[in-house]
Short mmCIF file of C-alpha atoms in Angstrom, two decimals:
data_model
loop_
_atom_site.label_atom_id
_atom_site.label_comp_id
_atom_site.label_asym_id
_atom_site.label_seq_id
_atom_site.Cartn_x
_atom_site.Cartn_y
_atom_site.Cartn_z
CA THR W 1 126.36 7.85 66.54
CA ASN W 2 129.00 9.27 64.19
CA ARG W 3 128.01 12.92 64.66
CA GLY W 4 130.33 15.36 66.41
CA ILE W 5 134.06 15.84 66.52
CA THR W 6 136.05 12.62 66.10
CA GLN W 7 139.75 12.13 66.83
CA THR W 8 141.48 8.89 65.86
CA ASN W 9 144.98 7.68 66.75
CA MET W 10 146.49 4.58 65.16
CA LEU W 11 149.64 2.57 65.74
CA GLY W 12 150.97 -0.34 63.71
CA LEU W 13 153.99 -2.62 64.19
CA ASN W 14 155.36 -5.37 61.95
CA TYR W 15 158.05 -7.94 62.70
CA ASN W 16 159.59 -10.63 60.49
CA ASP W 17 162.66 -12.74 61.21
CA GLU W 18 164.28 -16.12 60.74
CA TRP W 19 164.57 -17.53 64.26
CA ALA W 20 166.43 -20.62 63.16
CA LYS W 21 167.21 -22.56 60.04
CA ASP W 22 163.93 -23.34 58.25
CA PHE W 23 161.98 -21.59 60.97
CA ASP W 24 160.47 -18.18 60.10
CA ALA W 25 158.31 -15.94 62.28
CA GLY W 26 156.13 -12.98 61.37
CA MET W 27 153.95 -10.84 63.64
CA SER W 28 151.92 -7.66 63.33
CA TYR W 29 150.10 -5.49 65.86
CA PHE W 30 147.60 -2.74 65.17
CA LEU W 31 146.01 -0.32 67.66
CA SER W 32 143.17 2.09 66.94
CA ALA W 33 141.83 4.61 69.49
CA THR W 34 138.86 6.84 68.61
CA ASN W 35 137.17 9.57 70.64
CA THR W 36 133.96 11.31 69.55
CA GLU W 37 132.34 14.29 71.27
CA ASN W 38 129.07 16.00 70.42
CA ASN W 39 127.33 18.98 72.03
CA ASN W 40 123.88 19.97 70.85
CA ARG W 41 121.43 22.72 71.77
CA THR W 42 118.02 23.26 70.16
CA ARG W 43 115.04 25.59 70.56
CA ARG W 44 111.75 24.55 69.03
CA GLU W 45 108.41 26.42 68.98
CA THR W 46 105.26 24.36 68.48
CA LEU W 47 102.23 26.17 67.05
CA LEU W 48 98.83 24.70 67.88
CA PRO W 49 95.26 25.81 67.01
CA ILE W 50 93.65 28.31 69.38
CA GLU W 51 90.85 26.71 71.43
CA GLU W 52 87.89 28.21 73.25
CA ASP W 53 87.94 27.80 77.01
CA LEU W 54 84.78 25.75 77.70
CA ALA W 55 84.75 26.90 81.31
CA ASN W 56 84.80 30.57 80.18
CA PRO W 57 82.87 30.99 76.91
CA GLY W 58 84.27 33.76 74.74
CA THR W 59 87.75 33.22 76.15
CA PHE W 60 90.35 31.55 73.95
CA ILE W 61 93.40 29.55 74.96
CA ASN W 62 96.71 29.72 73.10
CA ASN W 63 98.33 26.28 73.36
CA ASN W 64 101.62 27.20 71.70
CA PHE W 65 104.71 26.18 73.63
CA ILE W 66 108.50 26.41 73.36
CA THR W 67 110.89 23.54 74.03
CA GLU W 68 114.60 24.00 74.69
CA SER W 69 116.93 21.03 74.94
CA ARG W 70 120.61 20.40 75.50
CA SER W 71 122.63 17.22 75.12
CA ARG W 72 126.22 16.13 75.37
CA SER W 73 127.64 12.79 74.30
CA GLU W 74 131.11 11.26 74.32
CA SER W 75 132.34 7.85 73.23
CA ASP W 76 135.72 6.11 73.29
CA GLN W 77 136.62 3.05 71.26
CA PHE W 78 139.80 0.98 71.43
CA THR W 79 140.68 -1.90 69.11
CA HIS W 80 143.69 -4.23 69.36
CA ASN W 81 144.61 -6.66 66.59
CA PHE W 82 147.46 -9.18 66.69
CA ASN W 83 148.34 -11.52 63.83
CA GLY W 84 151.15 -14.03 63.71
CA GLU W 85 152.54 -16.72 61.46
CA PHE W 86 155.19 -19.25 62.46
CA ARG W 87 156.41 -21.43 59.62
CA MET W 88 158.88 -24.29 59.74
CA LYS W 89 160.09 -26.91 57.28
CA PRO W 90 160.75 -30.21 59.05
CA HIS W 91 161.79 -31.58 55.68
CA SER W 92 162.46 -30.16 52.26
CA THR W 93 159.14 -31.61 51.11
CA SER W 94 156.98 -30.59 54.09
CA THR W 95 155.81 -27.37 55.72
CA LEU W 96 154.19 -26.75 59.10
CA SER W 97 152.49 -23.42 59.73
CA PHE W 98 150.81 -21.99 62.83
CA GLN W 99 148.77 -18.77 62.48
CA PRO W 100 147.27 -17.23 65.66
CA LYS W 101 145.03 -14.16 65.61
CA LEU W 102 143.86 -12.14 68.62
CA THR W 103 141.37 -9.25 68.57
CA GLN W 104 140.16 -7.18 71.51
CA GLY W 105 137.85 -4.20 71.50
CA ASN W 106 136.25 -1.91 74.07
CA MET W 107 133.71 0.85 73.54
CA LYS W 108 132.29 3.24 76.15
CA GLY W 109 129.60 5.81 75.53
CA ASN W 110 127.92 8.37 77.77
CA THR W 111 125.10 10.79 76.98
CA THR W 112 123.50 13.44 79.21
CA GLU W 113 120.51 15.50 78.18
CA SER W 114 118.01 17.98 79.58
CA GLN W 115 114.84 19.57 78.26
CA ILE W 116 112.26 22.14 79.36
CA SER W 117 108.95 23.26 77.83
CA VAL W 118 107.19 26.55 78.62
CA ASP W 119 103.95 28.12 77.44
CA GLU W 120 103.59 31.47 75.74
CA ASN W 121 103.72 33.21 79.12
CA GLY W 122 106.93 31.50 80.13
CA GLU W 123 105.17 29.20 82.62
CA LEU W 124 106.89 25.86 83.01
CA LEU W 125 104.96 22.94 81.49
CA ASN W 126 107.44 20.11 81.92
CA GLU W 127 111.14 19.42 82.36
CA SER W 128 113.27 16.33 82.02
CA SER W 129 116.84 15.19 82.48
CA GLY W 130 118.59 11.91 81.87
CA SER W 131 121.76 10.02 81.15
CA ASN W 132 122.68 6.92 79.19
CA TYR W 133 125.81 4.86 79.67
CA ASN W 134 126.87 1.83 77.65
CA GLU W 135 129.99 -0.28 77.50
CA THR W 136 130.86 -3.28 75.35
CA ASP W 137 133.85 -5.62 75.43
CA ASN W 138 134.71 -7.97 72.57
CA THR W 139 137.46 -10.58 72.60
CA GLY W 140 138.25 -13.08 69.88
CA PHE W 141 140.99 -15.67 69.43
CA GLU W 142 141.54 -17.69 66.28
CA ASN W 143 144.30 -20.10 65.32
CA ARG W 144 145.05 -22.18 62.27
CA LEU W 145 147.43 -25.11 62.07
CA TYR W 146 148.40 -26.19 58.57
CA TYR W 147 150.59 -29.07 57.42
CA TYR W 148 151.62 -29.81 53.84
CA LYS W 149 153.61 -32.79 52.57
CA ALA W 150 154.75 -33.37 49.00
CA PHE W 151 155.79 -36.78 47.70
CA LYS W 152 158.32 -37.80 45.08
CA ASN W 153 155.48 -38.16 42.65
CA LYS W 154 154.84 -34.49 41.82
CA LYS W 155 151.16 -35.17 41.34
CA ARG W 156 150.76 -36.54 44.85
CA ALA W 157 150.58 -34.48 48.05
CA VAL W 158 148.68 -34.31 51.30
CA SER W 159 147.60 -31.37 53.47
CA VAL W 160 145.90 -31.10 56.85
CA SER W 161 144.31 -27.97 58.30
CA LEU W 162 142.90 -27.40 61.80
CA ASN W 163 141.00 -24.22 62.71
CA ASN W 164 139.76 -22.92 66.04
CA ASP W 165 137.63 -19.81 66.68
CA ASN W 166 136.69 -18.46 70.15
CA LYS W 167 134.71 -15.26 70.81
CA LYS W 168 133.37 -13.52 73.90
CA ASN W 169 131.14 -10.44 73.98
CA ASP W 170 130.01 -8.52 77.06
CA ALA W 171 127.68 -5.51 77.09
CA GLU W 172 126.25 -3.24 79.80
CA PHE W 173 123.63 -0.50 79.47
CA ASN W 174 122.37 1.93 82.10
CA THR W 175 119.59 4.48 81.58
CA ILE W 176 118.48 7.05 84.17
CA SER W 177 115.79 9.67 83.50
CA THR W 178 113.45 11.97 85.40
CA THR W 179 110.48 13.82 83.89
CA THR W 180 108.36 16.36 85.79
CA PHE W 181 104.98 17.63 84.54
CA TYR W 182 103.31 20.81 85.78
CA ARG W 183 99.53 21.00 85.26
CA ASP W 184 96.87 23.14 86.89
CA GLU W 185 94.27 20.38 87.10
CA ASP W 186 91.81 22.16 89.42
CA GLY W 187 92.15 25.66 87.94
CA ASP W 188 93.32 27.30 91.16
CA GLY W 189 96.35 28.84 89.45
CA ILE W 190 98.76 26.50 91.26
CA PRO W 191 100.16 23.74 89.03
CA GLU W 192 100.24 20.22 90.40
CA THR W 193 103.50 18.31 89.96
CA THR W 194 103.82 14.79 88.55
CA VAL W 195 107.23 13.11 88.54
CA ALA W 196 108.17 10.06 86.44
CA ASP W 197 111.49 8.37 87.24
CA ARG W 198 113.26 5.62 85.30
CA ASN W 199 116.40 3.67 86.22
CA GLN W 200 117.24 0.70 84.04
CA LEU W 201 120.38 -1.47 84.14
CA GLN W 202 120.96 -4.21 81.59
CA HIS W 203 123.86 -6.64 81.41
CA ASN W 204 124.22 -8.94 78.40
CA PRO W 205 127.18 -11.37 78.57
CA GLN W 206 127.60 -13.56 75.50
CA ASN W 207 130.07 -16.33 74.84
#
């Protein structure tokens, strides 16, 4: 999510030089680091129709309830980009160029949340808490090799290009949650407790 307070820091470097006669080199590096934080608190009142208590005719039940929730999320994202070009002229009529490109990214996100619901008398109906964590890693490497040769006949030339692209993605997700329900099923004034737990871990490597 893009909501919240976001801080971004960026760094860029460029380099160009002639390493030798007819041999030029150029490189660039770019770094981006982004942090996003979000804190949220809500209070919601749900209004429902009044119902007659079938066990006690003439008595009506107010089913309205109030839900309060809190959540906090934070994410960090880092991106590295490197580009290079190495160009040489073996002959006045030919050019050989090598262009590598490397990208690497990492993103981590964590969310914690809690919620409670109470009836009109302040009696606890249910409560829940949970956390979500996710992390992704992306790596890519590309390179291009290009050769150009011109002949004495200005209308005649030949060029050869080779390209290679490699990518690797890795993702991990972890969800933990607990929900507790309080219901007076037998009408003795003492609510019974039902607990639902969830713990899910998912790992998705991709090449």
